[in-house]
C-alpha cells in the first residue's frame, strides 16, 4: 500500500500545531476582586485574567450572574481575598460552574487571607454583632508587607499549576518583590505626617491601611458592621468630632456617601472618597498607583 507523503506531512503539522497551541495556552484566572487581578498580572503577565468585581462594587454583595458562572467554568485558578468576604456568592458560582479544578485550595482555589495573619479575628460571632468576619478583616491588600506574603504564596500556587513555567514565575516574583519593597520604603517616608492622625470612616474597609500608617479610626459611620448610618448614630459622631482632632471622614469608592456628607456639613469636616481597589479612581490603574493615590489623597488633609 502506498502512503501519501503529503497526507503524512499535513497530519504531522496538525499535531505539531495542536501541541504547540496547548503548550502556549495561557492560564485562565478568575479573580474575585480587582486588587487580586492586578496581583496576578504582576506574577503571571501572560495569563488570561478576569475580575469578577470592580472597585465601584461592594465585594460582600455580588450576584451569581450567568457571565460569572461562565468565566468560572473556564478558570484554571480562582484567586480571592478569603476570610469569608465572598461567602455570600462564591460557593454558588463554584456549584453552578461545576468546575472541579477550583473547588479546593489543594488545587486551583487560592484565598489570600489563608497566607497571612489577619487583623480583628474573633473567637465567635452572632447576628447581634452585625456583618463581622470571624476569620478577621478580609481587606488585607492595603498592607504592603502582608500583600508581599500573599504574592509569595500565590507564586507557589502558580508553580504548582504550571511547573514547566517555574523559571518565568520565579523571575516575575523577583521583579515584583524588588519593585514593591522599594516602593514601600518610599510610601512610608511620604506618609510619615499621617502617623497619629484621626479619622472617621465607613466600615473597617481601610483597617489595614490605617494600621500600617498609624492612623486612628475614632468613629465608624455604621452603627454596626453592615448597617447603614442612622441619624442618631451620626449625631453621636458629630459630638465626637467636636473635639477638633479629626482629620477627615473617609469613604470607600463603592460606599454610599450620603451619611458622610451629612456629618461633614454639620461637623465642618472634609469628606474624602478613597479608591478601595485598582480602578477606584483615574489614578489607580495598578497596585503601585493605588497605594500612591490613597496616600496622596490622605496627605491633603493632614493636620500639623
PDB file of N, CA and C in Angstrom, residues 29 31 34-49 154 158 172 176 179 285-287:
ATOM      1  N   UNK A  29      -7.433  32.802  34.734  1.00  0.00           N
ATOM      2  CA  UNK A  29      -7.526  33.156  36.152  1.00  0.00           C
ATOM      3  C   UNK A  29      -8.778  33.983  36.404  1.00  0.00           C
ATOM      4  N   UNK A  31     -10.347  36.251  39.171  1.00  0.00           N
ATOM      5  CA  UNK A  31     -10.053  36.995  40.397  1.00  0.00           C
ATOM      6  C   UNK A  31     -11.344  37.546  40.978  1.00  0.00           C
ATOM      7  N   UNK A  34     -10.544  43.247  42.059  1.00  0.00           N
ATOM      8  CA  UNK A  34      -9.560  43.812  41.132  1.00  0.00           C
ATOM      9  C   UNK A  34      -8.142  43.875  41.681  1.00  0.00           C
ATOM     10  N   UNK A  35      -7.985  43.988  43.010  1.00  0.00           N
ATOM     11  CA  UNK A  35      -6.630  44.003  43.545  1.00  0.00           C
ATOM     12  C   UNK A  35      -5.902  42.681  43.305  1.00  0.00           C
ATOM     13  N   UNK A  36      -6.671  41.577  43.289  1.00  0.00           N
ATOM     14  CA  UNK A  36      -6.034  40.283  43.041  1.00  0.00           C
ATOM     15  C   UNK A  36      -5.864  40.011  41.549  1.00  0.00           C
ATOM     16  N   UNK A  37      -6.710  40.607  40.740  1.00  0.00           N
ATOM     17  CA  UNK A  37      -6.467  40.559  39.297  1.00  0.00           C
ATOM     18  C   UNK A  37      -5.159  41.287  38.987  1.00  0.00           C
ATOM     19  N   UNK A  38      -4.942  42.425  39.650  1.00  0.00           N
ATOM     20  CA  UNK A  38      -3.712  43.196  39.446  1.00  0.00           C
ATOM     21  C   UNK A  38      -2.494  42.431  39.948  1.00  0.00           C
ATOM     22  N   UNK A  39      -2.632  41.743  41.073  1.00  0.00           N
ATOM     23  CA  UNK A  39      -1.507  40.978  41.612  1.00  0.00           C
ATOM     24  C   UNK A  39      -1.155  39.808  40.691  1.00  0.00           C
ATOM     25  N   UNK A  40      -2.172  39.122  40.191  1.00  0.00           N
ATOM     26  CA  UNK A  40      -1.916  38.025  39.252  1.00  0.00           C
ATOM     27  C   UNK A  40      -1.202  38.557  38.015  1.00  0.00           C
ATOM     28  N   UNK A  41      -1.597  39.725  37.548  1.00  0.00           N
ATOM     29  CA  UNK A  41      -0.950  40.305  36.363  1.00  0.00           C
ATOM     30  C   UNK A  41       0.535  40.556  36.609  1.00  0.00           C
ATOM     31  N   UNK A  42       0.874  40.940  37.835  1.00  0.00           N
ATOM     32  CA  UNK A  42       2.293  41.152  38.164  1.00  0.00           C
ATOM     33  C   UNK A  42       3.065  39.836  38.145  1.00  0.00           C
ATOM     34  N   UNK A  43       2.436  38.763  38.598  1.00  0.00           N
ATOM     35  CA  UNK A  43       3.128  37.478  38.762  1.00  0.00           C
ATOM     36  C   UNK A  43       2.994  36.567  37.549  1.00  0.00           C
ATOM     37  N   UNK A  44       1.942  36.760  36.767  1.00  0.00           N
ATOM     38  CA  UNK A  44       1.698  35.919  35.587  1.00  0.00           C
ATOM     39  C   UNK A  44       1.165  36.799  34.464  1.00  0.00           C
ATOM     40  N   UNK A  45       2.009  37.665  33.905  1.00  0.00           N
ATOM     41  CA  UNK A  45       1.542  38.650  32.920  1.00  0.00           C
ATOM     42  C   UNK A  45       0.948  38.048  31.655  1.00  0.00           C
ATOM     43  N   UNK A  46       1.250  36.774  31.369  1.00  0.00           N
ATOM     44  CA  UNK A  46       0.713  36.138  30.171  1.00  0.00           C
ATOM     45  C   UNK A  46      -0.652  35.488  30.401  1.00  0.00           C
ATOM     46  N   UNK A  47      -1.105  35.471  31.643  1.00  0.00           N
ATOM     47  CA  UNK A  47      -2.364  34.801  31.970  1.00  0.00           C
ATOM     48  C   UNK A  47      -3.566  35.586  31.432  1.00  0.00           C
ATOM     49  N   UNK A  48      -4.649  34.863  31.179  1.00  0.00           N
ATOM     50  CA  UNK A  48      -5.938  35.487  30.876  1.00  0.00           C
ATOM     51  C   UNK A  48      -6.623  35.751  32.207  1.00  0.00           C
ATOM     52  N   UNK A  49      -6.779  37.015  32.570  1.00  0.00           N
ATOM     53  CA  UNK A  49      -7.259  37.373  33.907  1.00  0.00           C
ATOM     54  C   UNK A  49      -8.601  38.072  33.810  1.00  0.00           C
ATOM     55  N   UNK A 154       1.042  33.040  46.349  1.00  0.00           N
ATOM     56  CA  UNK A 154       0.386  32.908  45.047  1.00  0.00           C
ATOM     57  C   UNK A 154       1.378  32.427  43.991  1.00  0.00           C
ATOM     58  N   UNK A 158       0.944  29.212  41.484  1.00  0.00           N
ATOM     59  CA  UNK A 158       1.142  29.251  40.033  1.00  0.00           C
ATOM     60  C   UNK A 158       2.130  28.180  39.581  1.00  0.00           C
ATOM     61  N   UNK A 172       9.288  36.686  37.585  1.00  0.00           N
ATOM     62  CA  UNK A 172       8.230  37.677  37.787  1.00  0.00           C
ATOM     63  C   UNK A 172       8.096  38.038  39.268  1.00  0.00           C
ATOM     64  N   UNK A 176       8.732  41.739  40.862  1.00  0.00           N
ATOM     65  CA  UNK A 176       7.677  42.403  41.631  1.00  0.00           C
ATOM     66  C   UNK A 176       8.146  42.692  43.051  1.00  0.00           C
ATOM     67  N   UNK A 179      10.573  45.701  43.194  1.00  0.00           N
ATOM     68  CA  UNK A 179       9.878  46.977  42.964  1.00  0.00           C
ATOM     69  C   UNK A 179       8.948  47.318  44.116  1.00  0.00           C
ATOM     70  N   UNK A 285      -4.473  52.584  38.416  1.00  0.00           N
ATOM     71  CA  UNK A 285      -4.644  51.552  37.395  1.00  0.00           C
ATOM     72  C   UNK A 285      -3.833  50.294  37.667  1.00  0.00           C
ATOM     73  N   UNK A 286      -3.058  50.283  38.764  1.00  0.00           N
ATOM     74  CA  UNK A 286      -2.387  49.068  39.213  1.00  0.00           C
ATOM     75  C   UNK A 286      -2.148  49.193  40.711  1.00  0.00           C
ATOM     76  N   UNK A 287      -1.518  48.206  41.319  1.00  0.00           N
ATOM     77  CA  UNK A 287      -1.333  48.218  42.768  1.00  0.00           C
ATOM     78  C   UNK A 287      -0.436  49.377  43.211  1.00  0.00           C
TER      79      UNK A 287
END
